[in-house]
Short mmCIF file of C-alpha atoms in Angstrom, two decimals:
data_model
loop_
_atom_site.label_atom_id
_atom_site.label_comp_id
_atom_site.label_asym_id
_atom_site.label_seq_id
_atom_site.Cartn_x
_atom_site.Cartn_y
_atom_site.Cartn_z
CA UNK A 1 110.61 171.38 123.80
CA UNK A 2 112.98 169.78 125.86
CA UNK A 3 113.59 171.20 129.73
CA UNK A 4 116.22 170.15 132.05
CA UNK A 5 116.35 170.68 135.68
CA UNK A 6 119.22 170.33 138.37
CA UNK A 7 118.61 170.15 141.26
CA UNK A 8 120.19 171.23 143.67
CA UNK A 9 120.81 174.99 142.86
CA UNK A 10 123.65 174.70 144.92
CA UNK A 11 125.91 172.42 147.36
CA UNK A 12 128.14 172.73 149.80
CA UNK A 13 130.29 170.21 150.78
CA UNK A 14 133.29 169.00 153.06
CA UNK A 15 136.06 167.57 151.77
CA UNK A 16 136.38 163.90 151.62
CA UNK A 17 132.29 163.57 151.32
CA UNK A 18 130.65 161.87 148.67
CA UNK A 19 128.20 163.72 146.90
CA UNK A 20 125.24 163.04 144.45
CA UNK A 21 124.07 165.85 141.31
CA UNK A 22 120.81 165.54 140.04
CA UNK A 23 119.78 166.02 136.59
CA UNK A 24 116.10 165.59 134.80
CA UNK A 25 114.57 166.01 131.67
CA UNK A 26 110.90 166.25 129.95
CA UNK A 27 111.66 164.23 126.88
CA UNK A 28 113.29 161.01 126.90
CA UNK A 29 113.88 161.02 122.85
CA UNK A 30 117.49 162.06 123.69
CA UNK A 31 120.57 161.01 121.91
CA UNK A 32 123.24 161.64 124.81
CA UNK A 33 123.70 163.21 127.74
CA UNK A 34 126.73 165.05 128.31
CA UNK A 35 127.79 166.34 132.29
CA UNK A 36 130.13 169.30 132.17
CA UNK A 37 132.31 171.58 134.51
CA UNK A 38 132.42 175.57 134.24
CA UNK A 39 134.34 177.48 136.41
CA UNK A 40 133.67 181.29 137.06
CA UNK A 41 134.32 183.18 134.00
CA UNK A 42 135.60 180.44 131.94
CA UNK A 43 134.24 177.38 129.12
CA UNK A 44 132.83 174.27 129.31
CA UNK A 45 135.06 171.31 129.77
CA UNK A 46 133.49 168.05 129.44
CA UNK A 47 133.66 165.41 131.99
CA UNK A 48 131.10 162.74 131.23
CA UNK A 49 129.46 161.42 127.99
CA UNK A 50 126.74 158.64 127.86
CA UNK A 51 125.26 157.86 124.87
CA UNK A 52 120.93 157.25 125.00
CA UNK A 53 121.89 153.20 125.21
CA UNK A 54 124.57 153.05 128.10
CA UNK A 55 123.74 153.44 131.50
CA UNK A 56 126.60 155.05 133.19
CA UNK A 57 130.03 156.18 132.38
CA UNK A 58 133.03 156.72 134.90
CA UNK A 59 135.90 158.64 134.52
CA UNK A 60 138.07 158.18 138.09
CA UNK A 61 136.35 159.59 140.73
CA UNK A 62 133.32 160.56 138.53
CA UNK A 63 130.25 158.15 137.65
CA UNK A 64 127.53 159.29 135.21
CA UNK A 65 124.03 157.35 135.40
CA UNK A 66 121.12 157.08 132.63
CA UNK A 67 118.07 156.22 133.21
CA UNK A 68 116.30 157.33 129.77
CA UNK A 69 112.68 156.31 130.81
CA UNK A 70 112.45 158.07 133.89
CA UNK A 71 114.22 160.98 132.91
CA UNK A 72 117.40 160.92 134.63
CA UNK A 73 120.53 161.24 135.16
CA UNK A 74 123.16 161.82 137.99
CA UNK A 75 126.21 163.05 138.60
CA UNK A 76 128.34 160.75 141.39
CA UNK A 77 131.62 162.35 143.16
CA UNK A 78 133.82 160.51 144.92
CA UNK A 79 136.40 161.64 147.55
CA UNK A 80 135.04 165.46 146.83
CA UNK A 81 138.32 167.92 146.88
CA UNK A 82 138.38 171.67 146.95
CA UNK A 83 139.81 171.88 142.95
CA UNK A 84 136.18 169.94 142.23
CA UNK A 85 134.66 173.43 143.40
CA UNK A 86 132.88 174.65 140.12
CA UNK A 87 129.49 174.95 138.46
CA UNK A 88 128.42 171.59 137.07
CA UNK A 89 126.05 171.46 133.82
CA UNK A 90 124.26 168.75 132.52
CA UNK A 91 123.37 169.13 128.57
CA UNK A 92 120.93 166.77 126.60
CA UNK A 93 121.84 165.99 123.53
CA UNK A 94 119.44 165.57 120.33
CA UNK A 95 122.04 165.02 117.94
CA UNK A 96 122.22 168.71 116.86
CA UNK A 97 122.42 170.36 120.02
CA UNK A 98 122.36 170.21 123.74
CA UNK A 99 119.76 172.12 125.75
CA UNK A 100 121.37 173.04 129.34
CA UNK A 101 120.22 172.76 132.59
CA UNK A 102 120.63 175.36 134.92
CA UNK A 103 123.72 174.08 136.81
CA UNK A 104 124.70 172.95 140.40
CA UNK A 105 127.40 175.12 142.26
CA UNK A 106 129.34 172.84 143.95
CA UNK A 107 131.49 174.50 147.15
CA UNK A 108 133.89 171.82 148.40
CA UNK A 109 134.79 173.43 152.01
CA UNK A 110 138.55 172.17 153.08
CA UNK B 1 145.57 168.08 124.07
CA UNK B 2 144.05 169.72 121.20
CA UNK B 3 141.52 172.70 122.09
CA UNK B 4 139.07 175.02 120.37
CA UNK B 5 140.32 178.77 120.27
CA UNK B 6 137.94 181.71 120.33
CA UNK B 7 138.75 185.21 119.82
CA UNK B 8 138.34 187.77 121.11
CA UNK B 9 138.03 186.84 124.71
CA UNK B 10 136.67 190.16 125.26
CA UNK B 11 134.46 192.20 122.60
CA UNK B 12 132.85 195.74 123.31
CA UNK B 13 130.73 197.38 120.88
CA UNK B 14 127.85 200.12 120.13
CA UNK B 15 124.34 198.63 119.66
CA UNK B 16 123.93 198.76 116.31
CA UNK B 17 127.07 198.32 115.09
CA UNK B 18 128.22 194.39 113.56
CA UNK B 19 130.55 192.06 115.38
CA UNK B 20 132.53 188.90 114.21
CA UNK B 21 133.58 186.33 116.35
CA UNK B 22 135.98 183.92 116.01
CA UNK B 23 136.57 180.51 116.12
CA UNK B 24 139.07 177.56 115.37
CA UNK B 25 137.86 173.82 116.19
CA UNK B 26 139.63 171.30 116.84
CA UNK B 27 141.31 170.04 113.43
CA UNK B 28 139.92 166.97 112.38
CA UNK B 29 136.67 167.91 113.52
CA UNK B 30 133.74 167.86 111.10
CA UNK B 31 130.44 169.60 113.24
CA UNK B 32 130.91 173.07 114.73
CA UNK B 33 128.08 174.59 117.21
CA UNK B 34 127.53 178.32 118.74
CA UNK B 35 126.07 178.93 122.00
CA UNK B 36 125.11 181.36 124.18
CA UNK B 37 125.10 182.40 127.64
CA UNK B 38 123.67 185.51 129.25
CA UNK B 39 124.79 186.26 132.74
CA UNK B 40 122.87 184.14 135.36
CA UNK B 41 121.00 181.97 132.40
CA UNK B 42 121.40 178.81 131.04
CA UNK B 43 123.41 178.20 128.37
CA UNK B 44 121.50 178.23 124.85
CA UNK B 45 122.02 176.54 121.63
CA UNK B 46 122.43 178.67 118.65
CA UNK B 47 123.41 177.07 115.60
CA UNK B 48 125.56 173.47 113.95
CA UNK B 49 127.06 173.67 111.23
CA UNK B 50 128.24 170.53 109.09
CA UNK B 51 129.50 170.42 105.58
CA UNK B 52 129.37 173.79 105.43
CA UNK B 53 126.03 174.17 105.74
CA UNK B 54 123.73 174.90 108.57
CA UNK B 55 122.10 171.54 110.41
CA UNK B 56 119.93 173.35 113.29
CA UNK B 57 119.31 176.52 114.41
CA UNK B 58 116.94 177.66 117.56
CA UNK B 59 114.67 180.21 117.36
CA UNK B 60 117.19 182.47 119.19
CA UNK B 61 118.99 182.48 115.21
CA UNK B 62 117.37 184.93 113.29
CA UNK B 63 117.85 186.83 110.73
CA UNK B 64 120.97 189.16 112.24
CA UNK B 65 122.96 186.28 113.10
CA UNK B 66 125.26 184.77 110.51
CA UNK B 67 127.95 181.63 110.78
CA UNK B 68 130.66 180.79 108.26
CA UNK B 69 132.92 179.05 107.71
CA UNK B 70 135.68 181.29 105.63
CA UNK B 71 138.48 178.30 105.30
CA UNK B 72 139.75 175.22 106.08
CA UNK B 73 140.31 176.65 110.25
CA UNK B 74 138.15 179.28 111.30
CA UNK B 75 134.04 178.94 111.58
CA UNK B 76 132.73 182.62 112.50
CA UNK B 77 129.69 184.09 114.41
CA UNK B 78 128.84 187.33 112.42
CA UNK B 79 125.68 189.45 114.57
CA UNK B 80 124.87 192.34 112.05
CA UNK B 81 123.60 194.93 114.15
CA UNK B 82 123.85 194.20 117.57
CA UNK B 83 121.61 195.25 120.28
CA UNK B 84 121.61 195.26 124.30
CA UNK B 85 120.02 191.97 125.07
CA UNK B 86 123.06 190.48 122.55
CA UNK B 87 125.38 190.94 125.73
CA UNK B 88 126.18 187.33 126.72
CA UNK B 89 128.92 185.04 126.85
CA UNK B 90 129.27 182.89 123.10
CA UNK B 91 130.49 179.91 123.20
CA UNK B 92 131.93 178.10 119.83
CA UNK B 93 132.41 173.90 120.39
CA UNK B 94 133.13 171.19 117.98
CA UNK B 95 132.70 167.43 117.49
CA UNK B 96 134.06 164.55 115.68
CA UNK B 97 130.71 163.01 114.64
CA UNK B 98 127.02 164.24 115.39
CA UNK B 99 126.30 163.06 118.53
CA UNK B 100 129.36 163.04 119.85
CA UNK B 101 131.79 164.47 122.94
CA UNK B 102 131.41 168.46 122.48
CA UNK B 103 134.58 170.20 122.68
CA UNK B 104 134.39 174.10 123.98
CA UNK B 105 136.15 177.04 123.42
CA UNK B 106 136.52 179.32 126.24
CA UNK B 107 134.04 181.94 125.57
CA UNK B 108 133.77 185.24 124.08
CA UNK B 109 132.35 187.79 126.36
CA UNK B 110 130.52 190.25 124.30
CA UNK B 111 129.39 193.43 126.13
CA UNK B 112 126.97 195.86 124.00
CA UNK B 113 126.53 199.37 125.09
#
């Protein structure tokens, strides 16, 4: 069965500093790898998708990595803000369904 | 932007007794998931649905859990008789194509007592 692990539990920040999230997996049969944001109480929005054959994906001050053999994926933010404060998830993706990690809490001190 | 609705936000109910949650995908999407997520845990897969039928399931899908979907709109999360460790957060999301960007709904908080 397919684990994912984030490491770190949790981050704290100041603003302006560049910061790196850390996601691995157990199988490397995956089909995507999604990175999403959840704040307290509230959904899932989606940030990042890379399919199993890209390597990274960037959407303005985010960049999503692959590396399929090894594993792993990360998580770049640029420029952090406070409003990038949240829990982030990263979900592999059989083609089915995701399995979750456990999330980073991201605190992004002003 | 088009978004996936879920209601109730909130649902409280007896142990025992069956809920039905609620769900409309975005509209020109064809695969429909349920998750769940239990305060403090990570969030788990359910179910997919496509072409009205059901793709994958975990084990976490037995037999008192249910998904439909009723019409063109909704796709619905029936849990026949619910019991404590059923308290979680469900999640509803859709995609265009298997494989896909998975949209989510904001959550329905169900709270069994």
């Amino acid at each position: 069965k397919q684990e994912v692990t984030q490491i770190p539990a949790a981050l704290s920040v100041p603003e302006g500093e560049n910061l790196v999230l850390n996601c691995s997996f157990t199988d490397s049969a995956i089909y995507n790898l999604q990175w999403f944001r959840q704040d307290p109480g509230k959904g899932l929005t989606s940030l990042l998708l890379i399919q199993s054959s890209q390597r990274e994906q960037t959407s303005g001050r985010l960049n999503a990595s692959l590396d399929k053999s090894s594993g792993r994926s990360t998580l770049y933010i640029a420029a952090s803000q406070p409003g990038d404060s949240a829990t982030y998830l990263c979900a592999v993706g059989t083609g089915n369904q995701f399995y979750f990690g456990t999330g980073t809490s991201l605190t992004v001190i002003p | 932007e088009p978004e996936v609705t879920q209601t109730p936000s909130h649902q409280v109910t007896q142990m025992g007794q069956e809920v039905i949650l609620r769900c409309v995908p975005i509209s020109n999407h064809l695969y429909f998931y349920w998750y769940r997520q239990i305060l403090g845990q990570k969030v788990e897969f359910l179910v997919s649905f496509y072409n009205n039928e059901i793709s994958e399931k975990s084990e976490i899908f037995d037999d008192q859990f249910s998904v439909e979907r009723p019409d063109g709109s909704n796709f619905t999360l029936k849990i026949r008789s619910t019991k404590l460790e059923d308290s979680a957060m469900y999640f509803c999301a859709s995609s265009g194509a298997g494989g896909n960007i998975q949209y989510f709904g904001a959550g329905t908080r169900l709270s069994v007592l």
